[in-house]
Short mmCIF file of C-alpha atoms in Angstrom, two decimals:
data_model
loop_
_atom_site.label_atom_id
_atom_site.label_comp_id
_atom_site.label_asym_id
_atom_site.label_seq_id
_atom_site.Cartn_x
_atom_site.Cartn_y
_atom_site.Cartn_z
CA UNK B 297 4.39 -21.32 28.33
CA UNK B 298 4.42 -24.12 30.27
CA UNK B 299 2.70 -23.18 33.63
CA UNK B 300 1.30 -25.56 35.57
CA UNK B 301 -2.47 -25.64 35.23
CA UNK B 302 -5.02 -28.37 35.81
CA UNK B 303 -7.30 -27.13 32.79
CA UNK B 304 -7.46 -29.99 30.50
CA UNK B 305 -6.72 -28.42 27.22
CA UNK B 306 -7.42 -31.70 25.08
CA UNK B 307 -10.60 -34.21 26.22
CA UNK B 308 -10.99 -37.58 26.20
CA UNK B 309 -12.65 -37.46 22.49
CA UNK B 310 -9.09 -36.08 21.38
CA UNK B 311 -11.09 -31.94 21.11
CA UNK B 312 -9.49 -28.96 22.07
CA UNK B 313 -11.15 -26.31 24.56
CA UNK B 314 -12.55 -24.37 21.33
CA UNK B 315 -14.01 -27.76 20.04
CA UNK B 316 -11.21 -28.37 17.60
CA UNK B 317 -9.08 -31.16 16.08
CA UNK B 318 -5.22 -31.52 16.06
CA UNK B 319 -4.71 -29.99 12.41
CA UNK B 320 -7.71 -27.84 13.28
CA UNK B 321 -7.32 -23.75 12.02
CA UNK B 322 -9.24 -21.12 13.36
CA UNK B 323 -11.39 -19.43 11.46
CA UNK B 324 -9.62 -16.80 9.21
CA UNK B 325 -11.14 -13.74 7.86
CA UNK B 326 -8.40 -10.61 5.85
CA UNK B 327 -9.89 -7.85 4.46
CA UNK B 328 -7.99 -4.90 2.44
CA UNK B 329 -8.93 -1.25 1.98
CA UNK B 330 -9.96 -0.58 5.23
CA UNK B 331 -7.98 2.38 5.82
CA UNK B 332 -8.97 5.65 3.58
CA UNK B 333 -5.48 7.59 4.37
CA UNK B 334 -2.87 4.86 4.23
CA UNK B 335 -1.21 3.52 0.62
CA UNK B 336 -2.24 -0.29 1.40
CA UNK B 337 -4.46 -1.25 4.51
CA UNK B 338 -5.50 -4.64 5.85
CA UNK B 339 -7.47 -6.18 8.73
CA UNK B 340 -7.57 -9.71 9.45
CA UNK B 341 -9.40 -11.68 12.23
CA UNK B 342 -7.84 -15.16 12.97
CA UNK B 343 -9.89 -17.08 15.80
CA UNK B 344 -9.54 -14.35 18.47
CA UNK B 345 -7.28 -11.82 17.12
CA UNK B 346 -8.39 -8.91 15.76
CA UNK B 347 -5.39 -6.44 13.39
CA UNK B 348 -5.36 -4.20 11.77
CA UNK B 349 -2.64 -3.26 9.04
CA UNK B 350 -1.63 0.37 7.42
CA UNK B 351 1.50 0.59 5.23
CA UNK B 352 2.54 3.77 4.12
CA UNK B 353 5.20 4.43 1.15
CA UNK B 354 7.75 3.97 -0.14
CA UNK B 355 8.09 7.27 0.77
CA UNK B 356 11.13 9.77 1.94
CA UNK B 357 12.88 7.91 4.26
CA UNK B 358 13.36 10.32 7.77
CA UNK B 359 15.54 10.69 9.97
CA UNK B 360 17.88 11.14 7.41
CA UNK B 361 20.67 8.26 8.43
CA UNK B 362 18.11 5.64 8.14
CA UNK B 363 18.18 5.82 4.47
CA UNK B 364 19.86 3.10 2.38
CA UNK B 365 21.18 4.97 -1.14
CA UNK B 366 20.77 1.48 -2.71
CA UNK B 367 17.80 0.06 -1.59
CA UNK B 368 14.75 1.22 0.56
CA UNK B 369 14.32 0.01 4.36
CA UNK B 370 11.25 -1.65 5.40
CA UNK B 371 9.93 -0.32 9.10
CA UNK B 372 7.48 -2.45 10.50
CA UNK B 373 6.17 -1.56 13.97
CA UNK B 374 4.26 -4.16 15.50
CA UNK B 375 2.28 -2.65 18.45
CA UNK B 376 -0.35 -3.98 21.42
CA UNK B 377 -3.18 -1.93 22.09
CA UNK B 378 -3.73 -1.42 25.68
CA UNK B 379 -6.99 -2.92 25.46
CA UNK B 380 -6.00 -6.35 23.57
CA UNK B 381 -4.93 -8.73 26.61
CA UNK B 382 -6.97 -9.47 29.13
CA UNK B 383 -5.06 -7.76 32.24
CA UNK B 384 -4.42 -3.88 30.77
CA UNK B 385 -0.88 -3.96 28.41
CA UNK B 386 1.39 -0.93 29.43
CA UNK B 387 1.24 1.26 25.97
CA UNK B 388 4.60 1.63 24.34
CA UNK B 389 7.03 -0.23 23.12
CA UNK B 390 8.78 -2.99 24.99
CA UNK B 391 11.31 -5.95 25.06
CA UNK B 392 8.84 -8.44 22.84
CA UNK B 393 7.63 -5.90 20.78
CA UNK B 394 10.97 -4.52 19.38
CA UNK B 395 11.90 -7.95 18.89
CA UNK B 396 8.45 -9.13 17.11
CA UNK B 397 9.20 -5.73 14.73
CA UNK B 398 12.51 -6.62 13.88
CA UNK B 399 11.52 -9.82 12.78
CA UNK B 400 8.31 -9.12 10.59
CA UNK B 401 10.60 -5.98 9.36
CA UNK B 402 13.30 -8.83 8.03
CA UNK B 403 10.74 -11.14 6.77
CA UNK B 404 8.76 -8.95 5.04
CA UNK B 405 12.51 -7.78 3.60
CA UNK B 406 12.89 -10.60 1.83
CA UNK B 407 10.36 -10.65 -0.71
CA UNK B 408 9.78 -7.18 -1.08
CA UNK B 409 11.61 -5.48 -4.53
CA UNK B 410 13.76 -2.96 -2.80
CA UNK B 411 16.83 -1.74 -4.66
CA UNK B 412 14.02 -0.14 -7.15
CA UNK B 413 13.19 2.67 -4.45
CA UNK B 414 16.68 3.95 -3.26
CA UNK B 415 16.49 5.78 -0.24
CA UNK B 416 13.18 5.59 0.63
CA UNK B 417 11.15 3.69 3.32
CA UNK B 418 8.06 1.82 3.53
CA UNK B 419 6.62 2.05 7.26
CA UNK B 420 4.62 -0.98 8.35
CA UNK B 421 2.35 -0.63 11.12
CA UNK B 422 0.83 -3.61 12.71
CA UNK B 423 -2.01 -2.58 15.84
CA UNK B 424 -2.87 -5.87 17.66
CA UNK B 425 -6.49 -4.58 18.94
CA UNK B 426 -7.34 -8.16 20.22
CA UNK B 427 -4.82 -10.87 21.02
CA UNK B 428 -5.43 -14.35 21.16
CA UNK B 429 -2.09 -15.90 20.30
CA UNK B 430 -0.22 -16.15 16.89
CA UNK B 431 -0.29 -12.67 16.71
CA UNK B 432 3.16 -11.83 14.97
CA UNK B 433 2.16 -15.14 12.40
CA UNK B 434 -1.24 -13.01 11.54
CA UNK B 435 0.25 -9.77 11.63
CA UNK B 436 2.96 -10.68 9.58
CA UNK B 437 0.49 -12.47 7.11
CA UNK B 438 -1.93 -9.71 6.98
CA UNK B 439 1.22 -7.17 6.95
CA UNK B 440 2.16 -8.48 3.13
CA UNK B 441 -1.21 -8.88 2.05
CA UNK B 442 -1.46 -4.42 3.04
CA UNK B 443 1.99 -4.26 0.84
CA UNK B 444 0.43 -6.14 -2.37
CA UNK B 445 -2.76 -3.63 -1.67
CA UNK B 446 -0.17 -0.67 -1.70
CA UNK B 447 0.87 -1.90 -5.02
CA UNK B 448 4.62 -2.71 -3.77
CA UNK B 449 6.27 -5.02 -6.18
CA UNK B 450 6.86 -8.00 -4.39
CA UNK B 451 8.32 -11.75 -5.12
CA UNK B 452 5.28 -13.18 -3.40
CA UNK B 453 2.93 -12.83 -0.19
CA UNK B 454 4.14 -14.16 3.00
CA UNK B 455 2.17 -16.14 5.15
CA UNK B 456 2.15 -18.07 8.25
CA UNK B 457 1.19 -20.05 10.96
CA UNK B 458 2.05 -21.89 14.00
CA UNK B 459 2.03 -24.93 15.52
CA UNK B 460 3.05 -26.38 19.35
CA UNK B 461 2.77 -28.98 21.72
CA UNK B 462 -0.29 -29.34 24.14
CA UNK B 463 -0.67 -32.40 25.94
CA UNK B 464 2.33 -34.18 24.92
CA UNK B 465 0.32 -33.89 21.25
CA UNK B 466 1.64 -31.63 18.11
CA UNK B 467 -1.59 -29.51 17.77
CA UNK B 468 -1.87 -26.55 14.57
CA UNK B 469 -2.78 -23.17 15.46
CA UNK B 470 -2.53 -22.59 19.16
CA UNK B 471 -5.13 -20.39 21.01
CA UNK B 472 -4.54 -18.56 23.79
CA UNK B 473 -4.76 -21.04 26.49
CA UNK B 474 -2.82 -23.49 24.69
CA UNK B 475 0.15 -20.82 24.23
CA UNK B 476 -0.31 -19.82 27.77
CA UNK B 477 -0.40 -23.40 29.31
CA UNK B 478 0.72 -25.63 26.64
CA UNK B 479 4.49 -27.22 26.35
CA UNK B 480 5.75 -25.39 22.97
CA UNK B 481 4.67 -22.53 20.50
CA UNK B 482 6.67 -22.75 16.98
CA UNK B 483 5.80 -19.54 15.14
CA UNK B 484 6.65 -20.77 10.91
CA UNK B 485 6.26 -18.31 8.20
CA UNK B 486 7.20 -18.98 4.35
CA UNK B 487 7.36 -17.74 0.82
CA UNK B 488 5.05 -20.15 -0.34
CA UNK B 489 5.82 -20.35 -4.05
CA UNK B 490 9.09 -20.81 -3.17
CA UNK B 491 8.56 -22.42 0.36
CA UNK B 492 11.64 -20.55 1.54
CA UNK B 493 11.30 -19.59 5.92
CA UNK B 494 11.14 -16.28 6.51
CA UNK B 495 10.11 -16.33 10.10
CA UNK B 496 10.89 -18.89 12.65
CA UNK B 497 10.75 -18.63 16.27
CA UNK B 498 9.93 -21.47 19.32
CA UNK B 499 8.95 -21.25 22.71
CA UNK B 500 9.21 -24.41 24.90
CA UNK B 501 10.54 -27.04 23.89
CA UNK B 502 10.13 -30.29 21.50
CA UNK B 503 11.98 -33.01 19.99
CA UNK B 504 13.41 -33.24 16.94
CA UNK B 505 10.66 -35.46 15.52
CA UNK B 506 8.33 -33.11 17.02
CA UNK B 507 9.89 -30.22 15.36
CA UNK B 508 9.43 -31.53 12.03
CA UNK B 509 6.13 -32.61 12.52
CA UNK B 510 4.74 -29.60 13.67
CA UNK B 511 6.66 -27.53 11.15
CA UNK B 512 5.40 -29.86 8.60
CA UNK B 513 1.84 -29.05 10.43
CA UNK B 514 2.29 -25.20 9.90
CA UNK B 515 3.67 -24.93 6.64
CA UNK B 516 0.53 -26.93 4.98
CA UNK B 517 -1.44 -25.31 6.96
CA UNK B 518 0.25 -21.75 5.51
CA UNK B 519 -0.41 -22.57 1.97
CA UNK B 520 -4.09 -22.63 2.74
CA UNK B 521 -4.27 -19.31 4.34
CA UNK B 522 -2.59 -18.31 1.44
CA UNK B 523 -5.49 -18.68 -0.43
CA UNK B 524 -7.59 -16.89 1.90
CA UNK B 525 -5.02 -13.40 1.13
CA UNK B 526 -5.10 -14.10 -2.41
CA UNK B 527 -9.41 -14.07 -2.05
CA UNK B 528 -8.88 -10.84 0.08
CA UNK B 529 -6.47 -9.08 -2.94
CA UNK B 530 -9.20 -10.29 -5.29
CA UNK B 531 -12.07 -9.59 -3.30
CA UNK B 532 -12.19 -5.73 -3.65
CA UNK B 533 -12.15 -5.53 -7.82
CA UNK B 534 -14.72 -8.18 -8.16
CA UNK B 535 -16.94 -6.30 -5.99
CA UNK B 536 -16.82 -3.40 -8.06
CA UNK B 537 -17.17 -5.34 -11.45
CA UNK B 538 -20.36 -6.69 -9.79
CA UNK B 539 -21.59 -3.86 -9.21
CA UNK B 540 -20.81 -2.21 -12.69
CA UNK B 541 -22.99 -5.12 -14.45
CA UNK B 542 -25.84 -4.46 -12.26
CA UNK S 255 9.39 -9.69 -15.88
CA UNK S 256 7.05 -6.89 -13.87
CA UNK S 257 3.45 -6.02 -13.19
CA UNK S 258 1.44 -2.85 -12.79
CA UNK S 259 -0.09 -2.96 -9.72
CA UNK S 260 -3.60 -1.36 -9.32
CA UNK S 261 -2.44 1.44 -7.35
CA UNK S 262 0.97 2.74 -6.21
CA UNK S 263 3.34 5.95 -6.06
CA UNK S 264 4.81 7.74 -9.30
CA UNK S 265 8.78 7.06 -10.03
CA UNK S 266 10.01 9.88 -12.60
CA UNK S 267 10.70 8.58 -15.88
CA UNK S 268 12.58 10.61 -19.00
CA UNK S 269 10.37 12.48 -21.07
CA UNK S 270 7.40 12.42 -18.98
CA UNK S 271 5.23 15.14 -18.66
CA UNK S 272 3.96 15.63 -15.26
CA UNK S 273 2.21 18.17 -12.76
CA UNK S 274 3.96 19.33 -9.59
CA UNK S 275 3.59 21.79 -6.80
CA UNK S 276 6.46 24.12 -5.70
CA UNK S 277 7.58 23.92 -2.26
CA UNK S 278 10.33 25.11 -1.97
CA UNK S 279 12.37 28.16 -3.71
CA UNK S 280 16.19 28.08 -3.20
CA UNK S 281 18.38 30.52 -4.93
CA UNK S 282 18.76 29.22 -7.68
CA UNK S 283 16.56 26.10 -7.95
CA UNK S 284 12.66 25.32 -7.14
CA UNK S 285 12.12 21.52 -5.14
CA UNK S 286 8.67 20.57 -6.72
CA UNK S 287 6.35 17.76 -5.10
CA UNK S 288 5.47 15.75 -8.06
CA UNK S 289 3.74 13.07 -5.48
CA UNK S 290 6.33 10.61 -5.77
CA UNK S 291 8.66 9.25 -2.67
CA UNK S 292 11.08 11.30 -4.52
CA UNK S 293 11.28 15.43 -4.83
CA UNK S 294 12.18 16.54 -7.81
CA UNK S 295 14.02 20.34 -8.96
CA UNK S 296 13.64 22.74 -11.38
CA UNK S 297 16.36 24.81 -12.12
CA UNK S 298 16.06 28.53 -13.05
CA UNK S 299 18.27 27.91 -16.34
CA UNK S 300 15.43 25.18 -17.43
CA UNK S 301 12.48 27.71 -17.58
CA UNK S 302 11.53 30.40 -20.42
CA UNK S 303 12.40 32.90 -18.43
CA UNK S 304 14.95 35.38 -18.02
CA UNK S 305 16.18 35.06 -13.94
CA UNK S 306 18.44 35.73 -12.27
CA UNK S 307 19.79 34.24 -8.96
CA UNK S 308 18.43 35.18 -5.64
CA UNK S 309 15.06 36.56 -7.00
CA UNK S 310 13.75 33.61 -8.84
CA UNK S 311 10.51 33.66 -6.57
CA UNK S 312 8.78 36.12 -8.84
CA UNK S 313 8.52 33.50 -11.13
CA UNK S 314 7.38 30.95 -9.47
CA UNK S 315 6.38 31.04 -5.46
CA UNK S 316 5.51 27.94 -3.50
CA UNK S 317 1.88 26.62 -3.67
CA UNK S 318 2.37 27.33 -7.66
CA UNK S 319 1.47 24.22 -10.00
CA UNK S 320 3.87 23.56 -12.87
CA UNK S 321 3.14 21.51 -15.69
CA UNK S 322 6.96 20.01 -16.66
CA UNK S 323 8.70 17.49 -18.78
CA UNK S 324 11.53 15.40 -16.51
CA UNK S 325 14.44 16.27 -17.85
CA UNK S 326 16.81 13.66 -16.33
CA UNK S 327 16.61 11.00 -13.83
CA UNK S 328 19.63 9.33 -12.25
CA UNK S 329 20.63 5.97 -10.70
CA UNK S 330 19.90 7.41 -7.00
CA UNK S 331 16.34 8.30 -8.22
CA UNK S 332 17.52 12.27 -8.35
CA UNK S 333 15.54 14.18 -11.41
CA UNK S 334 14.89 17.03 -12.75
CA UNK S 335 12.64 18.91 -14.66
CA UNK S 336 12.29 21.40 -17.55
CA UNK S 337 9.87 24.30 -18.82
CA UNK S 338 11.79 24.76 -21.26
CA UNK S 339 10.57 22.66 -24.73
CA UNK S 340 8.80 24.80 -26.98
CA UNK S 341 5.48 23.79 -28.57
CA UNK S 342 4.63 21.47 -25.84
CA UNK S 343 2.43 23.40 -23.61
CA UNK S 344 4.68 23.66 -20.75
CA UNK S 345 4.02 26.25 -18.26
CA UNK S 346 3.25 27.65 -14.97
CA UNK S 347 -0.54 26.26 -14.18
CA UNK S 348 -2.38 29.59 -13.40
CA UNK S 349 -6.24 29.16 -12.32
CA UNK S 350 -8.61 25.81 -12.82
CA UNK S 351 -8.27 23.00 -10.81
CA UNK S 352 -6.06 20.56 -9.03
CA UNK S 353 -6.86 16.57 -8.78
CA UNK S 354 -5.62 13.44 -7.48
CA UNK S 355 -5.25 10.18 -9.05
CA UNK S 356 -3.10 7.00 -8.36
CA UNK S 357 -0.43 7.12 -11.09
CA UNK S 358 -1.55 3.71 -13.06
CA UNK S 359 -4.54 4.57 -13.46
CA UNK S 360 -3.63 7.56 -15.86
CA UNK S 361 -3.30 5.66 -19.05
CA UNK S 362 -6.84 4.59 -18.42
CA UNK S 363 -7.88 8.38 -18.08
CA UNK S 364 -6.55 9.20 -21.30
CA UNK S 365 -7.86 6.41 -23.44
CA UNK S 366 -6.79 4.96 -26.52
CA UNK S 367 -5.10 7.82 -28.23
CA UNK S 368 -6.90 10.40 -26.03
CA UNK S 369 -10.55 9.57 -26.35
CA UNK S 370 -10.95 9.17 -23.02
CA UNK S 371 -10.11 12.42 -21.63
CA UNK S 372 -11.06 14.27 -25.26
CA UNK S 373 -14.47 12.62 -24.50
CA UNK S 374 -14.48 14.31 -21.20
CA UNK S 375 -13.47 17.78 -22.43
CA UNK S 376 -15.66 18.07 -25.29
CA UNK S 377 -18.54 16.81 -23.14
CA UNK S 378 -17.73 19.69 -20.25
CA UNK S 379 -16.16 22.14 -22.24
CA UNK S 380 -13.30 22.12 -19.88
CA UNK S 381 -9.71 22.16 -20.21
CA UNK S 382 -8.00 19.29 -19.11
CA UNK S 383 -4.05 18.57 -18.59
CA UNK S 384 -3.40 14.95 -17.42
CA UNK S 385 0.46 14.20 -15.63
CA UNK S 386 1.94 11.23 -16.09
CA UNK S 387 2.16 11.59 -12.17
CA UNK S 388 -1.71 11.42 -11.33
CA UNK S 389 -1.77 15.36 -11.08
CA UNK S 390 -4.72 16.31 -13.28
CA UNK S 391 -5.10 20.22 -14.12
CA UNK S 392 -8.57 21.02 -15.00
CA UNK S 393 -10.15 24.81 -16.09
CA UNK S 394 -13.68 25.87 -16.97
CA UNK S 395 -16.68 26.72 -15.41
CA UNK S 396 -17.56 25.43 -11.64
CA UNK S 397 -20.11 23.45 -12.61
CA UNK S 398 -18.34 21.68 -15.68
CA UNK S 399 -15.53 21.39 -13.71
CA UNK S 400 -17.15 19.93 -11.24
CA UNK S 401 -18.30 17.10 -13.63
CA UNK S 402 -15.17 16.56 -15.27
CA UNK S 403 -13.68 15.91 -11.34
CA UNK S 404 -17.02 13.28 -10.88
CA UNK S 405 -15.68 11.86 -14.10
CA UNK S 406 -12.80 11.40 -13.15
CA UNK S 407 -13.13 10.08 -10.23
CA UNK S 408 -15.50 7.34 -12.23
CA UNK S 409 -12.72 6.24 -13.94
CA UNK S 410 -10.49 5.90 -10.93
CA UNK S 411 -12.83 3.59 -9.13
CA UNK S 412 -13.85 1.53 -11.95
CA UNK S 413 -10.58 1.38 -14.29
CA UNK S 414 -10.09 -2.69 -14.26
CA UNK S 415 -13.35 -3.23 -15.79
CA UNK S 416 -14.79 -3.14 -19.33
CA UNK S 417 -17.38 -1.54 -21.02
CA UNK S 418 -16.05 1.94 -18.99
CA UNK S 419 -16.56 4.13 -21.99
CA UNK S 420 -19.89 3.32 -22.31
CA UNK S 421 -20.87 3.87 -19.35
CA UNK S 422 -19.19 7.50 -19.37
CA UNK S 423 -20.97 8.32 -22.32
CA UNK S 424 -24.15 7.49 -20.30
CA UNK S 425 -22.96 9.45 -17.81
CA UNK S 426 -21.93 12.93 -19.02
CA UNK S 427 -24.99 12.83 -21.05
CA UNK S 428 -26.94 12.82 -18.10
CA UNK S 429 -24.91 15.07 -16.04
CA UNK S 430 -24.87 17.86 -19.03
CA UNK S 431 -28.81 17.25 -18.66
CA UNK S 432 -29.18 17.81 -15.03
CA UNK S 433 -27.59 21.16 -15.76
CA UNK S 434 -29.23 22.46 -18.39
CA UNK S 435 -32.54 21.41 -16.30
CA UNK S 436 -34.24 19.20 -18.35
CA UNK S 437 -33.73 15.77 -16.17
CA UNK S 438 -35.59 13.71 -18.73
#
């Protein structure tokens, strides 16, 4: 964020390096079912990043002290493969990702029914296998669309996306050289029935005005990608009905 | 207000009958897997038998299949089960066949009123005991057995759509043909 660079990352005809607008998104693609083993699977590839999605549970939550008598936990473990970034990621777990699964693990906590399964826990894991910035935003959002596919009652999906500043201009959906170079990254994800936050983080900074504006940016921008995990959900038993009438 | 999701884990409910696997024998008390986030027990008062503490595993040894009725479930999701209700076919599962299926798709299995599975067992000449849990018990010849499972599994995949029975008709039909060895 913020390092000096002489890449122009908007051109004169007001494009971005991938040939996009301002209030431009990537191209988003979530599929479920992709996993035979896990409860609820999903993979989802937004512009450049590639992830993939199991959730397993609710199921007996071990070790034993991390149970909740009243309510299950959610653990969502948001992990880089080594392979994702362009210079080699050390495997494990480090400073950003504890923090990104702590966040997507209290997100996803807030829509998700869970004083109906005392004691148990549902394990999210989110595997980043290609990262190209705004990956905790599509993890996250293809991390509740794997829940609905496990069948875990929830209020509604959560989805997300962010917006920055590049240029001295509020740009949606920042790539990776507009995260790395750009001025500020503003991660947003909502309940969108209820258009309650559940996620917001920044990076940089921005005014005020600028704040608004790009949150404004993200959160329409959310409500369509909505759509596209609502199509995923759907997706699956139409393709079987089709295939039934043939 | 609630919905029933597609697919998703078993959560005991009074009264149910449902298929579990011992795993566990205590003194006095099996732990039986009835796939649900929860374990559920069977204590050796609950059964038809006469036991006595400390030597309960003749009865019933782990890997054993039980076909139960939940006795009691409490507020911290704790249950328990019972053999013990006469004239309701409760027992210890010997022989036939174990299956999987996600819980919510059971009431599709059995049909309205049973014609479902009935279809099924008249067609293979199998027996057939369906848990509320997804745990489906199934006893007859390989081959019919065999079908019955393929059946099964057909109603699984395709249980949101209409015009199933149909189609299963269609089916067993043919796979009763291919058996006998006259494939049309």
């Amino acid at each position: 964020m913020g390092t000096p660079s002489n890449i122009k990352l908007i051109d004169e005809n007001g494009l971005r390096l991938d040939g996009r607008g301002d209030e431009e998104l990537r191209p988003i693609k979530i599929t479920t079912d992709v996993l035979e083993r896990a409860d609820g699977s999903a993979f989802i590839e937004w512009g450049g990043n590639k992830i993939l999605v199991a959730v397993y549970g609710p199921r007996e939550a071990y070790p034993k002290h991390t149970q909740d008598i009243e309510k299950a936990v959610i653990k969502a473990r948001y992990n880089m493969a080594a392979f994702s970034v362009d210079e080699r990621k050390k495997p494990g777990p480090d400073r950003r990702s504890i923090e990104l699964s702590m966040v997507i693990s209290n997100a996803l906590s807030s829509v998700v029914f869970l004083e109906q399964f005392p004691r148990t826990s549902i394990d999210v894991f989110i595997e980043v296998l290609q990262a190209d910035a705004g990956t905790r935003i599509a993890g996250l959002t293809a991390a509740s669309v794997a829940l609905a596919d496990a069948g875990i009652p929830m209020k509604d999906l959560i989805v997300g996306c962010a917006a920055g500043k590049v240029e001295n201009t509020i740009v949606l959906d920042l790539n990776k050289e507009e995260d790395n170079y750009g001025q500020a990254d503003l991660p947003v994800a909502i309940i969108p029935k209820t258009k309650d936050i559940v996620l917001l983080q920044m990076d940089g900074d921005m005014s005020e005005d600028e704040i608004d504006r790009a949150m404004d940016l993200a959160i329409n921008a959310s409500l369509k990608i909505y759509e596209h995990q609502k199509d995923a959900l759907k997706r699956k038993y139409f393709s079987i009905a089709q295939e039934d009438e043939q | 207000m609630d919905v029933v999701p597609f697919h998703g884990s078993y959560f005991p409910r009074r009264n149910d009958k449902v298929i579990g696997k011992v795993i566990e024998v205590g003194p006095s008390m099996w732990t039986v897997d009835i796939r649900s986030p929860y374990l559920t027990m069977l204590h050796m008062n609950d059964t038809p038998w006469k036991t006595f503490s400390g030597e309960i595993k003749k009865f019933l040894n782990t890997g054993d299949y039980v076909y139960a009725k939940v006795m009691n479930v409490n507020e911290v999701k704790e249950s328990w089960i019972t053999l013990k209700e006469p004239g309701q076919g409760l027992r210890k599962l010997e022989g036939g066949h174990i299956m999987y299926v996600p819980a919510p798709k059971v009431p599709r299995i059995i049909g309205k009123t049973g014609s479902m599975v009935n279809m099924i067992k008249d067609a293979t000449s199998t027996r057939i005991i369906i848990g509320q849990n997804g745990l489906i018990w199934i006893d007859g010849a390989p081959e019919d057995v065999l079908i019955a499972d393929e059946a099964i599994k057909m109603i699984e995949r395709e249980a949101h759509t209409t015009g199933l029975t149909d189609r299963m008709v269609e089916f067993l039909k043919k796979a009763k043909g291919e058996i006998n060895g006259n494939t049309q």
